[in-house]
Amino acid sequence: ISAVSDIEGFQLDRFNQMQNTACPIFTKDMGFRFSDVVHTKLAPPVAVSQVAFQTDDPSTMARESRHRLQVTASGTVHAVLLHWEVFADAERTRSISNDPDPAKGHFTRDVRWGQAYQLIEHTDSGDVPMPVVVKDGDCVELVVRHSADLKHMQVSVEKL
């Protein structure tokens, strides 16, 4: 989201390789609205978890899930955007969401809840983090891991 390469002659390019890829970051905490950021969607959205608050508890939830996606645009996967949608009825006709799509979202929802994003790097890159570069038509796997208490989550992207 932000990077600095030079401050008064000090080269800081290598510091840009240091990024938090261990856990999601919340737009609200960073002080911006994702809907205001120029971005390119590289794959369609996918539901990574469905929870029935009346019946589910941490013991019924998977600790890891994998979701195969087909890339729809070429580019570098800098981050995975996370947002939610809650349905108020069994027919799934009434909902509230923090999807940043301006047609779905509202300013007050963005300000109140925001979204989360997980910075992504190639998982098999060795000592130096490398970007995940994809081409239209590629297949990738979105891997979602949860802590035992489901309070924490980590997302990664694996090229297939």
Coordinates of N, CA and C in Angstrom, one line a residue, residues 4-160:
V4 N 8.6 3.5 0.2 CA 9.5 4.6 0.1 C 10.8 4.0 -0.5
S5 N 11.4 4.7 -1.5 CA 12.6 4.2 -2.1 C 13.8 5.0 -1.7
D6 N 13.6 6.3 -1.3 CA 14.7 7.2 -1.1 C 14.2 8.3 -0.1
I7 N 15.0 8.6 0.9 CA 14.8 9.7 1.8 C 16.1 10.4 1.9
E8 N 16.2 11.6 1.4 CA 17.4 12.5 1.5 C 18.7 11.7 1.2
G9 N 18.6 10.9 0.1 CA 19.8 10.2 -0.3 C 20.0 8.8 0.3
F10 N 19.2 8.5 1.3 CA 19.3 7.1 1.9 C 18.4 6.2 1.1
Q11 N 19.0 5.2 0.5 CA 18.3 4.2 -0.3 C 17.6 3.2 0.6
L12 N 16.3 3.1 0.5 CA 15.4 2.3 1.4 C 14.7 1.2 0.6
D13 N 15.1 1.0 -0.7 CA 14.4 0.0 -1.5 C 14.3 -1.4 -0.8
R14 N 15.4 -1.8 -0.2 CA 15.3 -3.2 0.4 C 14.3 -3.3 1.5
F15 N 14.0 -2.1 2.2 CA 13.0 -2.2 3.3 C 11.6 -2.5 2.7
N16 N 11.4 -2.2 1.5 CA 10.1 -2.4 0.9 C 9.8 -3.9 0.8
Q17 N 10.9 -4.8 0.9 CA 10.7 -6.2 0.9 C 10.1 -6.7 2.2
M18 N 10.2 -5.9 3.3 CA 9.7 -6.2 4.6 C 8.2 -5.8 4.7
Q19 N 7.4 -6.8 4.7 CA 5.9 -6.5 4.7 C 5.3 -7.6 5.6
N20 N 4.2 -7.3 6.2 CA 3.5 -8.2 7.1 C 2.6 -9.1 6.2
T21 N 3.1 -10.3 5.9 CA 2.4 -11.3 5.2 C 1.8 -12.4 6.1
A22 N 1.9 -12.2 7.4 CA 1.5 -13.2 8.4 C 0.0 -13.0 8.8
C23 N -0.5 -11.9 8.7 CA -1.9 -11.7 9.1 C -2.6 -10.5 8.3
P24 N -3.9 -10.5 8.3 CA -4.6 -9.4 7.6 C -4.4 -8.1 8.3
I25 N -4.5 -7.0 7.5 CA -4.4 -5.6 8.0 C -5.7 -5.0 7.7
F26 N -6.2 -4.2 8.6 CA -7.6 -3.6 8.4 C -7.5 -2.1 7.8
T27 N -8.2 -1.9 6.8 CA -8.2 -0.6 6.1 C -8.5 0.5 7.1
K28 N -9.5 0.2 8.0 CA -9.9 1.2 9.0 C -8.8 1.6 9.9
D29 N -8.0 0.7 10.3 CA -6.8 1.0 11.1 C -5.7 1.7 10.4
M30 N -5.7 1.6 9.1 CA -4.7 2.3 8.3 C -5.2 3.6 7.8
G31 N -6.5 3.9 8.0 CA -7.0 5.2 7.7 C -7.3 5.5 6.2
F32 N -7.8 4.4 5.5 CA -8.2 4.6 4.1 C -9.3 3.7 3.8
R33 N -10.0 4.1 2.7 CA -11.1 3.3 2.2 C -10.6 2.5 0.9
F34 N -10.8 1.2 0.9 CA -10.3 0.5 -0.2 C -11.0 0.9 -1.5
S35 N -12.2 1.3 -1.5 CA -12.9 1.7 -2.7 C -12.3 3.0 -3.3
D36 N -11.5 3.7 -2.6 CA -10.8 4.9 -3.1 C -9.4 4.5 -3.7
V37 N -9.0 3.3 -3.6 CA -7.7 2.9 -4.0 C -7.8 2.3 -5.4
V38 N -7.0 2.7 -6.4 CA -6.9 2.2 -7.7 C -6.4 0.7 -7.6
H39 N -7.2 -0.2 -8.1 CA -6.8 -1.6 -8.0 C -7.4 -2.4 -9.2
T40 N -6.8 -3.5 -9.4 CA -7.3 -4.4 -10.5 C -7.6 -5.8 -9.8
K41 N -8.8 -6.2 -10.1 CA -9.2 -7.6 -9.6 C -8.6 -8.6 -10.5
L42 N -7.9 -9.5 -10.0 CA -7.2 -10.5 -10.8 C -7.9 -11.8 -10.9
A43 N -8.9 -12.0 -10.0 CA -9.7 -13.2 -10.0 C -11.1 -12.9 -9.3
P44 N -12.1 -13.7 -9.6 CA -13.4 -13.4 -9.0 C -13.4 -13.7 -7.5
P45 N -14.3 -13.0 -6.8 CA -14.4 -13.3 -5.3 C -14.9 -14.7 -5.1
V46 N -14.5 -15.2 -3.9 CA -14.9 -16.6 -3.5 C -15.3 -16.5 -2.0
A47 N -16.3 -17.2 -1.6 CA -16.6 -17.3 -0.2 C -15.7 -18.3 0.5
V48 N -14.9 -17.9 1.4 CA -13.9 -18.8 2.1 C -14.5 -19.4 3.3
S49 N -15.6 -18.9 3.8 CA -16.2 -19.4 5.0 C -17.7 -19.1 5.0
Q50 N -18.5 -20.0 5.5 CA -19.9 -19.7 5.7 C -20.2 -20.2 7.1
V51 N -20.8 -19.2 7.9 CA -21.0 -19.5 9.3 C -22.5 -19.3 9.6
A52 N -23.1 -20.3 10.3 CA -24.5 -20.1 10.8 C -24.3 -19.8 12.3
F53 N -24.6 -18.6 12.7 CA -24.3 -18.2 14.1 C -25.2 -18.9 15.1
Q54 N -26.3 -19.5 14.6 CA -27.2 -20.2 15.5 C -26.7 -21.6 15.8
T55 N -25.9 -22.2 14.9 CA -25.5 -23.6 15.1 C -24.0 -23.8 15.2
D56 N -23.2 -23.0 14.5 CA -21.8 -23.2 14.4 C -21.0 -22.7 15.6
D57 N -19.9 -23.3 16.0 CA -19.0 -22.8 17.0 C -17.6 -23.2 16.5
P58 N -16.6 -22.8 17.2 CA -15.2 -23.1 16.8 C -14.9 -24.5 16.5
S59 N -15.6 -25.4 17.2 CA -15.3 -26.8 17.1 C -15.8 -27.4 15.7
T60 N -16.8 -26.7 15.1 CA -17.3 -27.2 13.8 C -16.7 -26.5 12.6
M61 N -15.8 -25.6 12.8 CA -15.2 -24.9 11.7 C -13.8 -25.5 11.3
A62 N -13.6 -25.5 10.0 CA -12.3 -26.0 9.4 C -11.2 -25.0 9.8
R63 N -10.1 -25.6 10.1 CA -8.9 -24.7 10.4 C -8.2 -24.3 9.1
E64 N -8.4 -25.0 8.0 CA -7.8 -24.7 6.7 C -8.8 -25.0 5.6
S65 N -8.8 -24.1 4.7 CA -9.6 -24.3 3.5 C -8.8 -23.9 2.2
R66 N -9.0 -24.5 1.1 CA -8.3 -24.2 -0.1 C -9.4 -24.0 -1.2
H67 N -9.1 -23.0 -2.0 CA -10.1 -22.5 -3.0 C -9.3 -22.3 -4.3
R68 N -9.7 -23.1 -5.3 CA -9.0 -23.0 -6.6 C -9.7 -21.8 -7.4
L69 N -8.9 -20.9 -7.9 CA -9.4 -19.8 -8.7 C -8.8 -19.7 -10.0
Q70 N -9.5 -19.3 -11.0 CA -8.9 -19.0 -12.3 C -8.7 -17.5 -12.4
V71 N -7.5 -17.1 -12.8 CA -7.1 -15.8 -12.9 C -7.8 -15.2 -14.1
T72 N -8.4 -14.0 -14.0 CA -9.1 -13.3 -15.1 C -8.4 -12.1 -15.6
A73 N -7.2 -11.7 -15.0 CA -6.5 -10.6 -15.6 C -5.0 -10.8 -15.2
S74 N -4.1 -10.5 -16.0 CA -2.7 -10.6 -15.7 C -2.2 -9.5 -14.8
G75 N -1.3 -9.8 -13.9 CA -0.7 -8.8 -13.0 C 0.0 -9.4 -11.8
T76 N 0.4 -8.6 -10.9 CA 1.0 -9.0 -9.7 C 0.0 -9.1 -8.5
V77 N 0.0 -10.2 -7.8 CA -0.9 -10.3 -6.6 C -0.2 -9.6 -5.5
H78 N -0.6 -8.4 -5.2 CA 0.0 -7.6 -4.1 C -0.7 -8.0 -2.8
A79 N -2.0 -8.2 -2.9 CA -2.8 -8.5 -1.7 C -4.1 -9.2 -2.0
V80 N -4.7 -9.8 -1.0 CA -6.0 -10.4 -1.2 C -7.0 -9.6 -0.3
L81 N -8.0 -9.2 -0.9 CA -9.0 -8.4 -0.1 C -10.0 -9.3 0.6
L82 N -10.3 -9.0 1.8 CA -11.3 -9.8 2.6 C -12.4 -8.9 3.0
H83 N -13.6 -9.4 2.7 CA -14.8 -8.7 3.2 C -15.9 -9.7 3.5
W84 N -17.0 -9.2 4.1 CA -18.0 -10.2 4.5 C -19.4 -9.7 4.1
E85 N -20.3 -10.7 4.1 CA -21.7 -10.4 3.9 C -22.5 -11.2 4.9
V86 N -23.4 -10.6 5.6 CA -24.3 -11.3 6.6 C -25.7 -11.2 6.1
F87 N -26.4 -12.4 6.1 CA -27.8 -12.5 5.7 C -28.7 -12.5 6.9
A88 N -29.8 -11.8 6.8 CA -30.7 -11.7 7.9 C -31.9 -12.7 7.8
D89 N -31.9 -13.4 6.7 CA -33.0 -14.4 6.5 C -32.4 -15.7 5.8
A90 N -33.2 -16.8 6.0 CA -32.7 -18.1 5.5 C -32.7 -18.0 4.0
E91 N -33.5 -17.2 3.3 CA -33.6 -17.2 1.9 C -32.5 -16.4 1.3
R92 N -31.7 -15.7 2.1 CA -30.5 -14.9 1.7 C -30.9 -13.8 0.7
T93 N -32.0 -13.1 1.1 CA -32.5 -11.9 0.3 C -32.2 -10.6 1.0
R94 N -32.0 -10.6 2.3 CA -31.7 -9.4 3.0 C -30.3 -9.5 3.6
S95 N -29.5 -8.6 3.3 CA -28.1 -8.7 3.8 C -27.5 -7.3 4.1
I96 N -26.4 -7.4 4.8 CA -25.5 -6.2 4.9 C -24.1 -6.7 4.6
S97 N -23.3 -5.8 4.0 CA -22.0 -6.2 3.6 C -21.0 -5.1 3.7
N98 N -19.7 -5.4 3.8 CA -18.7 -4.3 3.7 C -17.9 -4.5 2.4
D99 N -18.5 -5.0 1.4 CA -17.9 -5.1 0.1 C -17.6 -3.7 -0.4
P100 N -16.4 -3.4 -0.8 CA -16.0 -2.1 -1.2 C -16.5 -1.6 -2.5
D101 N -17.2 -2.5 -3.3 CA -17.8 -2.1 -4.5 C -18.8 -1.0 -4.3
P102 N -18.5 0.2 -4.9 CA -19.4 1.3 -4.6 C -20.9 1.1 -4.8
A103 N -21.2 0.1 -5.7 CA -22.6 -0.1 -6.0 C -23.2 -0.9 -4.8
K104 N -22.4 -1.6 -4.0 CA -23.0 -2.3 -2.9 C -22.8 -1.6 -1.6
G105 N -21.6 -0.9 -1.5 CA -21.3 -0.4 -0.2 C -21.8 1.0 0.0
H106 N -21.6 1.5 1.2 CA -21.9 2.9 1.6 C -20.7 3.4 2.4
F107 N -20.6 4.7 2.3 CA -19.5 5.4 3.0 C -19.5 5.1 4.5
T108 N -20.7 5.1 5.1 CA -20.7 4.8 6.6 C -20.3 3.4 6.9
R109 N -20.5 2.4 6.0 CA -20.1 1.1 6.3 C -18.6 1.0 6.1
D110 N -18.0 1.7 5.1 CA -16.6 1.7 5.0 C -15.9 2.3 6.2
V111 N -16.4 3.4 6.7 CA -15.8 4.1 7.8 C -16.0 3.2 9.1
R112 N -17.1 2.6 9.3 CA -17.4 1.8 10.5 C -16.6 0.5 10.5
W113 N -16.7 -0.3 9.4 CA -16.1 -1.6 9.4 C -14.8 -1.7 8.5
G114 N -14.9 -1.0 7.4 CA -13.7 -1.2 6.4 C -13.6 -2.6 5.9
Q115 N -12.5 -2.9 5.4 CA -12.2 -4.3 4.9 C -10.9 -4.7 5.5
A116 N -10.5 -5.9 5.2 CA -9.2 -6.4 5.6 C -8.5 -6.8 4.3
Y117 N -7.2 -6.7 4.3 CA -6.4 -7.2 3.2 C -5.2 -7.9 3.7
Q118 N -4.8 -8.9 3.0 CA -3.6 -9.7 3.4 C -2.6 -9.5 2.3
L119 N -1.4 -9.0 2.7 CA -0.3 -8.8 1.7 C 0.2 -10.2 1.3
I120 N 0.6 -10.3 0.1 CA 0.9 -11.7 -0.5 C 2.4 -11.6 -1.0
E121 N 3.1 -12.7 -0.8 CA 4.4 -12.9 -1.4 C 4.5 -14.4 -1.8
H122 N 5.4 -14.7 -2.7 CA 5.5 -16.1 -3.2 C 6.0 -16.9 -2.0
T123 N 5.4 -18.0 -1.7 CA 5.7 -18.8 -0.5 C 7.0 -19.7 -0.7
D124 N 7.4 -19.9 -1.9 CA 8.6 -20.7 -2.1 C 9.8 -19.9 -2.7
S125 N 9.9 -18.6 -2.2 CA 10.8 -17.7 -2.9 C 12.2 -17.7 -2.2
G126 N 12.4 -18.6 -1.2 CA 13.8 -18.6 -0.6 C 14.0 -17.5 0.4
D127 N 15.2 -16.9 0.4 CA 15.6 -15.9 1.4 C 14.9 -14.5 1.1
V128 N 14.7 -14.2 -0.2 CA 14.2 -12.9 -0.5 C 12.8 -13.0 -1.0
P129 N 11.8 -12.3 -0.4 CA 10.5 -12.4 -0.8 C 10.3 -12.0 -2.3
M130 N 9.5 -12.7 -3.0 CA 9.3 -12.4 -4.4 C 7.8 -12.3 -4.6
P131 N 7.4 -11.4 -5.6 CA 6.0 -11.2 -5.9 C 5.4 -12.4 -6.5
V132 N 4.1 -12.6 -6.4 CA 3.3 -13.6 -7.1 C 2.8 -12.9 -8.4
V133 N 3.3 -13.3 -9.5 CA 2.9 -12.8 -10.8 C 2.1 -13.8 -11.5
V134 N 0.9 -13.4 -12.0 CA 0.0 -14.3 -12.7 C -0.4 -13.8 -14.1
K135 N -0.9 -14.7 -14.9 CA -1.4 -14.3 -16.2 C -2.8 -14.7 -16.3
D136 N -3.6 -14.0 -17.2 CA -5.0 -14.4 -17.4 C -5.1 -15.8 -17.8
G137 N -5.9 -16.6 -17.2 CA -6.1 -18.0 -17.5 C -5.4 -18.9 -16.5
D138 N -4.4 -18.4 -15.8 CA -3.6 -19.2 -14.8 C -4.6 -19.7 -13.7
C139 N -4.3 -20.8 -13.1 CA -5.0 -21.3 -11.9 C -4.1 -21.1 -10.6
V140 N -4.7 -20.6 -9.6 CA -4.1 -20.4 -8.3 C -4.9 -21.0 -7.2
E141 N -4.3 -21.3 -6.1 CA -5.1 -21.8 -5.0 C -5.0 -20.8 -3.8
L142 N -6.1 -20.3 -3.4 CA -6.2 -19.4 -2.2 C -6.3 -20.3 -1.0
V143 N -5.3 -20.2 -0.1 CA -5.3 -21.0 1.1 C -5.6 -20.1 2.3
V144 N -6.6 -20.5 3.1 CA -7.0 -19.8 4.3 C -6.8 -20.6 5.5
R145 N -6.1 -20.1 6.5 CA -5.8 -20.8 7.7 C -6.3 -20.0 8.9
H146 N -7.0 -20.7 9.8 CA -7.5 -20.1 11.0 C -6.8 -20.6 12.3
S147 N -6.7 -19.8 13.3 CA -6.2 -20.2 14.6 C -7.3 -21.1 15.2
A148 N -6.9 -21.9 16.2 CA -7.8 -22.8 16.9 C -9.0 -22.1 17.4
D149 N -8.9 -20.8 17.9 CA -10.0 -20.1 18.5 C -10.7 -19.3 17.4
L150 N -10.3 -19.4 16.2 CA -10.9 -18.6 15.0 C -10.8 -17.1 15.2
K151 N -9.9 -16.6 16.0 CA -9.8 -15.2 16.1 C -8.7 -14.6 15.1
H152 N -7.9 -15.5 14.6 CA -6.9 -15.0 13.7 C -6.9 -15.9 12.4
M153 N -6.5 -15.2 11.3 CA -6.6 -15.9 10.0 C -5.4 -15.4 9.2
Q154 N -5.0 -16.3 8.3 CA -3.9 -16.0 7.4 C -4.3 -16.5 6.0
V155 N -4.0 -15.7 5.0 CA -4.3 -16.1 3.6 C -3.0 -16.1 2.8
S156 N -2.9 -17.1 1.9 CA -1.8 -17.1 1.0 C -2.3 -17.6 -0.4
V157 N -1.5 -17.3 -1.4 CA -1.8 -17.7 -2.8 C -0.7 -18.6 -3.3
E158 N -1.1 -19.7 -3.8 CA -0.2 -20.7 -4.4 C -0.5 -20.8 -5.8
K159 N 0.6 -20.7 -6.7 CA 0.4 -21.0 -8.1 C 0.3 -22.5 -8.3
L160 N -0.6 -22.8 -9.2 CA -0.7 -24.3 -9.6 C 0.0 -24.6 -10.9

